[in-house]
Coordinates of C-alpha atoms in Angstrom, one line a residue:
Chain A
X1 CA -56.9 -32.7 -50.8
X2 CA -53.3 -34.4 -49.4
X3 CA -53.1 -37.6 -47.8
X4 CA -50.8 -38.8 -45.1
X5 CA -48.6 -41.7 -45.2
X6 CA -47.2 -43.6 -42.3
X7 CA -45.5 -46.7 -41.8
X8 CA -48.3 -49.8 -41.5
X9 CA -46.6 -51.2 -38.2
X10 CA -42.9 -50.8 -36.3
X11 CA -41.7 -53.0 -33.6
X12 CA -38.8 -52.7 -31.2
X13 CA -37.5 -53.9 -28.1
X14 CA -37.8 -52.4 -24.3
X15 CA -35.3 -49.6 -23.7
X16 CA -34.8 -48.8 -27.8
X17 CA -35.6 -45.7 -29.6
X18 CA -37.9 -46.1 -32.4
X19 CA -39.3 -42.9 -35.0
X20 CA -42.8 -43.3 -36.6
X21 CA -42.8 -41.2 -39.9
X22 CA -45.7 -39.2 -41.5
X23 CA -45.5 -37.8 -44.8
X24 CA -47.3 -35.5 -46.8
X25 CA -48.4 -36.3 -50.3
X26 CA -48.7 -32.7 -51.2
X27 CA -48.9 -29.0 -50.5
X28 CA -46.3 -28.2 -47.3
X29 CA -46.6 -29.8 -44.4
X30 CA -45.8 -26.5 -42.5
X31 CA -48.5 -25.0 -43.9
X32 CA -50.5 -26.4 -40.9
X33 CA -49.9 -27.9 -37.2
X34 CA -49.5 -32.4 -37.0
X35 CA -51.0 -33.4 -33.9
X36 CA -49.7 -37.2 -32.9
X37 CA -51.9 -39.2 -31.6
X38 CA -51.9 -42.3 -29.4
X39 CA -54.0 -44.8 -29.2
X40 CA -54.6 -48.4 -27.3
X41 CA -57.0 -50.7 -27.7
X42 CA -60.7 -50.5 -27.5
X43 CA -59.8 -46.8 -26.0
X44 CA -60.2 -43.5 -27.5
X45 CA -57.1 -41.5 -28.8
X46 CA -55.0 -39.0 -26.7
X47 CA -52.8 -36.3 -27.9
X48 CA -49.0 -37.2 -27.4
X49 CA -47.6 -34.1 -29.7
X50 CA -49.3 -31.2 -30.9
X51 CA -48.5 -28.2 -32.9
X52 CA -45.6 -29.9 -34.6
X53 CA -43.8 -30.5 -31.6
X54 CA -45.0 -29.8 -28.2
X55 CA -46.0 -32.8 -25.5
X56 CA -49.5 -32.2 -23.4
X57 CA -49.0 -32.2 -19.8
X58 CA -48.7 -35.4 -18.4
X59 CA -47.0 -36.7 -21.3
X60 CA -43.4 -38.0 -20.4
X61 CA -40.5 -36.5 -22.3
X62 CA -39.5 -39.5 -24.2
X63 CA -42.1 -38.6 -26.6
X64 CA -41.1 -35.6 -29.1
X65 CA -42.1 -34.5 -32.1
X66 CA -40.1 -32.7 -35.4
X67 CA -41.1 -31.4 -38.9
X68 CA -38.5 -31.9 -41.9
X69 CA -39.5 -29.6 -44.4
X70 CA -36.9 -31.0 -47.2
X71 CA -38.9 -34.4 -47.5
X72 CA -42.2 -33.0 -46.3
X73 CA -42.5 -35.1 -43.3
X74 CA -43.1 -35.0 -39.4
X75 CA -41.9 -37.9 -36.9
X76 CA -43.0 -39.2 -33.8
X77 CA -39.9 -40.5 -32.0
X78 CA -40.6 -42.9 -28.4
X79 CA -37.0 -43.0 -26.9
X80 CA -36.4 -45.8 -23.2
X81 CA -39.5 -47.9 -24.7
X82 CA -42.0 -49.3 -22.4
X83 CA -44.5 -51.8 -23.0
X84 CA -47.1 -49.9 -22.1
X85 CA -46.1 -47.7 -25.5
X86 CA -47.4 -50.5 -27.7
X87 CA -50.2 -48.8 -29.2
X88 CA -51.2 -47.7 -32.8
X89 CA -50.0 -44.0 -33.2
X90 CA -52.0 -41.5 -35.6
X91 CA -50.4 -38.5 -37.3
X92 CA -53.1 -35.2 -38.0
X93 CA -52.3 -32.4 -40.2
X94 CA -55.5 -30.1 -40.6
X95 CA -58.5 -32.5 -41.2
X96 CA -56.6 -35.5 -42.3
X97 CA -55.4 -38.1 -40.1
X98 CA -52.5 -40.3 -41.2
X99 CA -53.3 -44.5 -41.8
X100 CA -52.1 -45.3 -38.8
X101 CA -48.8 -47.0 -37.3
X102 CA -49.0 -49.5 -34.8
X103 CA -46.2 -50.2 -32.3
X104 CA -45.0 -53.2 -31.0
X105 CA -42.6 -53.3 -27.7
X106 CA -41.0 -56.7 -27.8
Chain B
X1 CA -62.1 -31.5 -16.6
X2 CA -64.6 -31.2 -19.8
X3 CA -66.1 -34.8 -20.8
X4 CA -67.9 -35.7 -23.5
X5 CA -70.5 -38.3 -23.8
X6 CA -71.7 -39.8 -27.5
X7 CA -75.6 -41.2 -27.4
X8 CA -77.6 -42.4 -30.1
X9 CA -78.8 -45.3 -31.7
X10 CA -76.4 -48.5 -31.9
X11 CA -78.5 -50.3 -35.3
X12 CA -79.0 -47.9 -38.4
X13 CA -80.4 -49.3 -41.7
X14 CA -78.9 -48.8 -45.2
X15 CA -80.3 -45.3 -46.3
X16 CA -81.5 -44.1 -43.2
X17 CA -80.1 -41.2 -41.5
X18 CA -77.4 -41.8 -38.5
X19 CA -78.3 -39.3 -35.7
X20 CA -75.8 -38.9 -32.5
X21 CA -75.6 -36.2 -29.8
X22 CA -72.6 -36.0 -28.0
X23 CA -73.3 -34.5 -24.6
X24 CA -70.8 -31.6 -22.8
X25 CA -70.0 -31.4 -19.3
X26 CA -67.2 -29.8 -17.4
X27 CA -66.8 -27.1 -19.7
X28 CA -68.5 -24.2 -21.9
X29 CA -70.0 -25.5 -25.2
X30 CA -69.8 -21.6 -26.2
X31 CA -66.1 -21.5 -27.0
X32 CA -63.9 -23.8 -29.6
X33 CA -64.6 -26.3 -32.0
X34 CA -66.6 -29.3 -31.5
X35 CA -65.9 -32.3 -33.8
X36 CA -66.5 -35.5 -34.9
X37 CA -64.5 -38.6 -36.2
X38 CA -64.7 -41.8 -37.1
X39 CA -63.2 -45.5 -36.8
X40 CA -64.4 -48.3 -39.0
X41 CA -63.8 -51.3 -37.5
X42 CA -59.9 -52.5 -37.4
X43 CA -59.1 -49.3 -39.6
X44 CA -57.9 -46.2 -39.2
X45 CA -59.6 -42.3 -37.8
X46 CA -61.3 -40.0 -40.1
X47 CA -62.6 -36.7 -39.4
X48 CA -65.9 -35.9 -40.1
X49 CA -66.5 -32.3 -39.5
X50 CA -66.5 -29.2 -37.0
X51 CA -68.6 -26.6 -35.9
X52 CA -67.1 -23.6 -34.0
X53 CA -69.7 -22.5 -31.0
X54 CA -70.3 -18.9 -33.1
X55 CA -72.4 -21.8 -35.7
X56 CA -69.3 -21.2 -38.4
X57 CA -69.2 -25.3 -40.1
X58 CA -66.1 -27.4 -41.9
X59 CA -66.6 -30.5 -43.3
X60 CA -64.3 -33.2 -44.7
X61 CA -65.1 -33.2 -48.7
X62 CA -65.9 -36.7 -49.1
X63 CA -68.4 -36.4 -46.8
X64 CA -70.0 -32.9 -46.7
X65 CA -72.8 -33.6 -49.1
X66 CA -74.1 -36.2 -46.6
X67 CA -73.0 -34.5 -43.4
X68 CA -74.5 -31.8 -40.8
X69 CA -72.9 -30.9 -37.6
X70 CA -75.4 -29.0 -34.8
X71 CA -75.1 -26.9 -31.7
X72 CA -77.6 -26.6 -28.9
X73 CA -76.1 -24.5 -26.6
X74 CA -79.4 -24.9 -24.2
X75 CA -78.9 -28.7 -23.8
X76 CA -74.7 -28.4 -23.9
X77 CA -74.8 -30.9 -26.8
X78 CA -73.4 -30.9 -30.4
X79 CA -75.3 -33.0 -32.9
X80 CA -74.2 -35.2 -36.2
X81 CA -76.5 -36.4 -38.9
X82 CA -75.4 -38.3 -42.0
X83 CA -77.7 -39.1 -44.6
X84 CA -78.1 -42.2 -46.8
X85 CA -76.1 -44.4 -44.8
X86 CA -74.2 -47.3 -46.0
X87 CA -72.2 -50.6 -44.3
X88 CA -69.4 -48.3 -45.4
X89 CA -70.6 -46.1 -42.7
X90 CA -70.4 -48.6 -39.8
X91 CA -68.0 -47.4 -37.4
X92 CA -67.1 -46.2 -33.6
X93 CA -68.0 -42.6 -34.1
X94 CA -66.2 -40.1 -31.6
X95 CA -67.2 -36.6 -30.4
X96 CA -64.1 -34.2 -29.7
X97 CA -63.4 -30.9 -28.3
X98 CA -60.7 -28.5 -29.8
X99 CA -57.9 -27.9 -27.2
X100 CA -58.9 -24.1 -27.6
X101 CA -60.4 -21.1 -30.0
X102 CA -56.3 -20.6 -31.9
X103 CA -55.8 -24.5 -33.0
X104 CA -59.4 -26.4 -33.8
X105 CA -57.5 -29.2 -35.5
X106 CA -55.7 -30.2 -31.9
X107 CA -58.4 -32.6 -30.5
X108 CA -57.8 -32.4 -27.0
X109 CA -60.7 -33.8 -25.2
X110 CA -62.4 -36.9 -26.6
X111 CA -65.6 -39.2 -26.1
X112 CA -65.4 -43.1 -25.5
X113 CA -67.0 -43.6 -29.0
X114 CA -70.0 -45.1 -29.8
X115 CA -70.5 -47.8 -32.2
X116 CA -72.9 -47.6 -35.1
X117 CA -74.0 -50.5 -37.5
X118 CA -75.3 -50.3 -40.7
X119 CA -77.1 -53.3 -41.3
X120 CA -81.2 -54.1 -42.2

Protein backbone atom coordinates (compact mmCIF):
# COMPACT_ATOMS: atom_id res chain seq x y z
CA UNK A 1 0.00 0.00 0.00
CA UNK A 2 1.19 3.94 -0.52
CA UNK A 3 0.94 6.52 1.97
CA UNK A 4 0.25 10.15 1.66
CA UNK A 5 2.32 12.87 2.86
CA UNK A 6 1.24 16.40 3.62
CA UNK A 7 2.60 19.22 5.33
CA UNK A 8 1.75 18.99 9.33
CA UNK A 9 0.37 22.67 9.49
CA UNK A 10 0.62 26.10 7.11
CA UNK A 11 -0.26 29.49 8.14
CA UNK A 12 -0.81 32.70 6.22
CA UNK A 13 -2.29 35.99 6.32
CA UNK A 14 -5.86 37.29 4.97
CA UNK A 15 -5.83 37.97 1.28
CA UNK A 16 -2.51 35.58 0.55
CA UNK A 17 -2.34 32.60 -1.51
CA UNK A 18 -1.14 29.56 0.21
CA UNK A 19 -0.71 25.62 -1.58
CA UNK A 20 -1.08 22.57 0.64
CA UNK A 21 0.98 19.66 -0.88
CA UNK A 22 0.16 15.85 -0.99
CA UNK A 23 2.53 13.44 -2.09
CA UNK A 24 2.60 9.95 -2.90
CA UNK A 25 5.07 7.52 -1.52
CA UNK A 26 4.63 5.14 -4.24
CA UNK A 27 2.91 3.79 -7.36
CA UNK A 28 1.54 6.98 -9.65
CA UNK A 29 -0.51 9.23 -8.30
CA UNK A 30 -2.58 9.38 -11.60
CA UNK A 31 -3.30 6.10 -11.32
CA UNK A 32 -6.30 7.15 -9.25
CA UNK A 33 -8.59 10.45 -8.56
CA UNK A 34 -7.29 12.91 -5.00
CA UNK A 35 -10.29 14.16 -3.52
CA UNK A 36 -9.40 17.35 -1.08
CA UNK A 37 -10.99 17.60 1.77
CA UNK A 38 -11.98 20.29 4.20
CA UNK A 39 -12.58 20.20 7.49
CA UNK A 40 -13.38 22.55 10.74
CA UNK A 41 -13.72 21.70 13.97
CA UNK A 42 -15.87 19.34 15.76
CA UNK A 43 -17.58 19.13 12.07
CA UNK A 44 -17.55 16.40 9.56
CA UNK A 45 -15.46 16.81 6.29
CA UNK A 46 -16.71 18.33 2.98
CA UNK A 47 -15.28 17.86 -0.49
CA UNK A 48 -13.47 21.00 -1.73
CA UNK A 49 -11.70 19.21 -4.90
CA UNK A 50 -12.47 16.03 -6.46
CA UNK A 51 -11.22 14.01 -9.29
CA UNK A 52 -7.84 15.75 -9.31
CA UNK A 53 -9.15 19.00 -9.93
CA UNK A 54 -12.79 19.89 -10.02
CA UNK A 55 -14.62 22.20 -7.20
CA UNK A 56 -18.38 20.79 -5.94
CA UNK A 57 -20.94 23.25 -6.35
CA UNK A 58 -21.06 25.77 -3.97
CA UNK A 59 -17.46 25.81 -3.53
CA UNK A 60 -15.89 29.33 -4.40
CA UNK A 61 -13.31 29.42 -7.12
CA UNK A 62 -10.46 30.34 -4.97
CA UNK A 63 -10.05 26.80 -4.24
CA UNK A 64 -8.35 24.63 -7.15
CA UNK A 65 -6.85 21.62 -7.40
CA UNK A 66 -3.55 20.18 -9.74
CA UNK A 67 -1.59 16.89 -10.16
CA UNK A 68 2.26 17.12 -10.97
CA UNK A 69 3.18 13.93 -12.19
CA UNK A 70 7.16 14.57 -12.19
CA UNK A 71 7.30 14.63 -8.25
CA UNK A 72 4.24 12.53 -7.79
CA UNK A 73 2.22 15.09 -6.01
CA UNK A 74 -1.28 16.90 -6.04
CA UNK A 75 -1.88 20.51 -4.33
CA UNK A 76 -4.62 22.22 -2.80
CA UNK A 77 -4.00 25.94 -3.49
CA UNK A 78 -6.63 28.70 -1.30
CA UNK A 79 -5.99 32.02 -3.16
CA UNK A 80 -7.85 35.90 -1.36
CA UNK A 81 -7.74 33.89 2.12
CA UNK A 82 -10.44 34.22 4.54
CA UNK A 83 -10.63 33.34 7.96
CA UNK A 84 -13.25 31.30 7.71
CA UNK A 85 -10.58 28.90 5.48
CA UNK A 86 -8.77 28.07 8.66
CA UNK A 87 -9.52 24.49 8.82
CA UNK A 88 -7.42 21.20 8.62
CA UNK A 89 -7.49 20.10 4.94
CA UNK A 90 -7.24 16.20 3.93
CA UNK A 91 -5.85 14.89 0.64
CA UNK A 92 -7.66 11.22 -0.60
CA UNK A 93 -6.23 9.11 -3.32
CA UNK A 94 -8.21 5.68 -3.55
CA UNK A 95 -8.70 4.43 0.13
CA UNK A 96 -5.97 6.47 1.74
CA UNK A 97 -6.33 9.73 3.19
CA UNK A 98 -3.33 12.03 3.55
CA UNK A 99 -2.10 13.10 7.56
CA UNK A 100 -3.71 16.01 7.46
CA UNK A 101 -2.64 19.83 7.03
CA UNK A 102 -4.15 22.36 9.12
CA UNK A 103 -4.45 25.95 8.11
CA UNK A 104 -4.07 28.92 9.84
CA UNK A 105 -5.42 32.55 8.50
CA UNK A 106 -3.57 35.06 10.54
CA UNK B 1 -30.64 16.12 -0.26
CA UNK B 2 -29.42 12.41 1.06
CA UNK B 3 -28.44 12.46 4.93
CA UNK B 4 -26.93 10.08 6.80
CA UNK B 5 -27.33 9.37 10.37
CA UNK B 6 -24.62 7.07 12.51
CA UNK B 7 -26.31 5.24 15.79
CA UNK B 8 -24.90 2.81 18.04
CA UNK B 9 -23.42 2.38 21.19
CA UNK B 10 -21.16 5.33 22.60
CA UNK B 11 -18.99 2.79 25.49
CA UNK B 12 -17.44 -0.45 23.91
CA UNK B 13 -15.11 -2.70 26.02
CA UNK B 14 -11.68 -4.01 24.93
CA UNK B 15 -12.51 -7.16 22.81
CA UNK B 16 -15.92 -6.75 22.25
CA UNK B 17 -17.34 -6.11 18.95
CA UNK B 18 -18.22 -2.26 17.86
CA UNK B 19 -21.60 -2.31 16.06
CA UNK B 20 -22.98 0.99 14.22
CA UNK B 21 -25.86 1.50 11.67
CA UNK B 22 -25.73 4.50 9.78
CA UNK B 23 -29.23 5.39 8.73
CA UNK B 24 -30.14 6.77 4.83
CA UNK B 25 -32.64 9.22 4.05
CA UNK B 26 -33.15 11.47 1.11
CA UNK B 27 -31.83 9.19 -1.31
CA UNK B 28 -31.73 5.46 -2.73
CA UNK B 29 -29.48 3.11 -0.61
CA UNK B 30 -29.63 0.84 -3.96
CA UNK B 31 -27.06 2.78 -5.97
CA UNK B 32 -23.16 3.75 -5.02
CA UNK B 33 -20.99 2.97 -2.39
CA UNK B 34 -21.58 3.38 1.12
CA UNK B 35 -18.54 3.77 3.49
CA UNK B 36 -17.03 4.25 6.57
CA UNK B 37 -14.12 6.20 8.15
CA UNK B 38 -12.67 7.01 11.02
CA UNK B 39 -11.08 9.86 13.43
CA UNK B 40 -9.21 9.07 16.53
CA UNK B 41 -9.22 11.74 18.61
CA UNK B 42 -6.97 14.94 17.62
CA UNK B 43 -5.68 12.69 14.58
CA UNK B 44 -6.19 12.31 11.28
CA UNK B 45 -9.25 10.22 8.75
CA UNK B 46 -8.93 6.65 7.95
CA UNK B 47 -11.06 4.70 5.78
CA UNK B 48 -12.45 1.72 6.92
CA UNK B 49 -14.25 0.06 4.09
CA UNK B 50 -17.06 0.14 1.36
CA UNK B 51 -19.85 -1.81 0.20
CA UNK B 52 -21.41 -1.08 -3.22
CA UNK B 53 -25.51 -1.51 -2.99
CA UNK B 54 -25.09 -4.87 -5.57
CA UNK B 55 -23.30 -6.40 -1.88
CA UNK B 56 -19.67 -6.26 -3.81
CA UNK B 57 -17.12 -5.23 -0.33
CA UNK B 58 -13.44 -3.36 -0.14
CA UNK B 59 -11.72 -3.10 2.90
CA UNK B 60 -8.70 -1.09 4.02
CA UNK B 61 -5.86 -3.99 4.67
CA UNK B 62 -4.95 -3.20 8.08
CA UNK B 63 -8.26 -3.64 9.03
CA UNK B 64 -10.12 -6.28 6.91
CA UNK B 65 -9.51 -9.22 9.11
CA UNK B 66 -11.50 -7.44 11.85
CA UNK B 67 -13.95 -5.59 9.62
CA UNK B 68 -17.54 -6.27 7.99
CA UNK B 69 -19.53 -3.72 6.24
CA UNK B 70 -23.62 -4.67 5.74
CA UNK B 71 -26.53 -3.55 3.65
CA UNK B 72 -30.18 -3.72 4.57
CA UNK B 73 -31.85 -2.29 1.91
CA UNK B 74 -35.44 -2.90 3.83
CA UNK B 75 -34.41 -0.61 6.72
CA UNK B 76 -32.18 2.03 4.28
CA UNK B 77 -29.25 1.43 6.60
CA UNK B 78 -25.61 0.23 6.01
CA UNK B 79 -24.05 -1.59 9.00
CA UNK B 80 -20.16 -1.79 10.49
CA UNK B 81 -18.92 -4.36 12.82
CA UNK B 82 -15.32 -4.59 14.03
CA UNK B 83 -14.15 -7.31 16.12
CA UNK B 84 -11.72 -7.45 19.04
CA UNK B 85 -11.73 -3.88 19.72
CA UNK B 86 -8.93 -2.00 21.26
CA UNK B 87 -8.35 1.80 22.87
CA UNK B 88 -6.64 1.95 19.55
CA UNK B 89 -10.02 1.73 18.13
CA UNK B 90 -11.62 4.78 19.99
CA UNK B 91 -12.58 7.19 17.57
CA UNK B 92 -15.54 9.52 15.85
CA UNK B 93 -16.61 6.96 13.32
CA UNK B 94 -18.35 8.43 10.08
CA UNK B 95 -20.75 6.95 7.58
CA UNK B 96 -20.41 8.33 3.88
CA UNK B 97 -22.05 8.07 0.59
CA UNK B 98 -20.07 7.90 -2.70
CA UNK B 99 -20.88 10.98 -4.89
CA UNK B 100 -22.10 8.37 -7.54
CA UNK B 101 -21.76 4.55 -9.13
CA UNK B 102 -18.26 5.98 -11.64
CA UNK B 103 -16.02 7.46 -8.57
CA UNK B 104 -16.71 5.40 -4.99
CA UNK B 105 -13.57 7.01 -3.53
CA UNK B 106 -15.32 10.75 -3.85
CA UNK B 107 -17.18 10.96 -0.46
CA UNK B 108 -19.70 13.25 -1.13
CA UNK B 109 -22.31 13.03 1.44
CA UNK B 110 -21.19 12.49 5.13
CA UNK B 111 -22.67 11.77 8.71
CA UNK B 112 -22.02 13.97 11.86
CA UNK B 113 -19.85 11.09 13.37
CA UNK B 114 -20.41 9.30 16.29
CA UNK B 115 -17.99 8.74 18.92
CA UNK B 116 -17.01 5.39 20.18
CA UNK B 117 -14.81 4.61 23.36
CA UNK B 118 -12.98 1.66 24.05
CA UNK B 119 -12.57 1.54 27.58
CA UNK B 120 -13.83 -1.33 30.52
Amino acid sequence: NFMLTQPHSVSESPGKTVTISCTRSSGSLTSNYVQWYQQRPGRSPTTVIYEDDQRPSGVPDRFSGSIDSSSNSASLTISGLKTEDEADYYCQSWGVFGGGTKLTVL
Amino acid sequence: QVQLQESGPGLVKPSETLSLNCTVSGGSITTSYWSWIRQPPGKGLEWIGYIYYIGTTNYNPSLKSRVTISLDTSRTQFSLQLTSVTAADTAVYYCARAKDIKTPYYLHYWGQGTLVTVSS
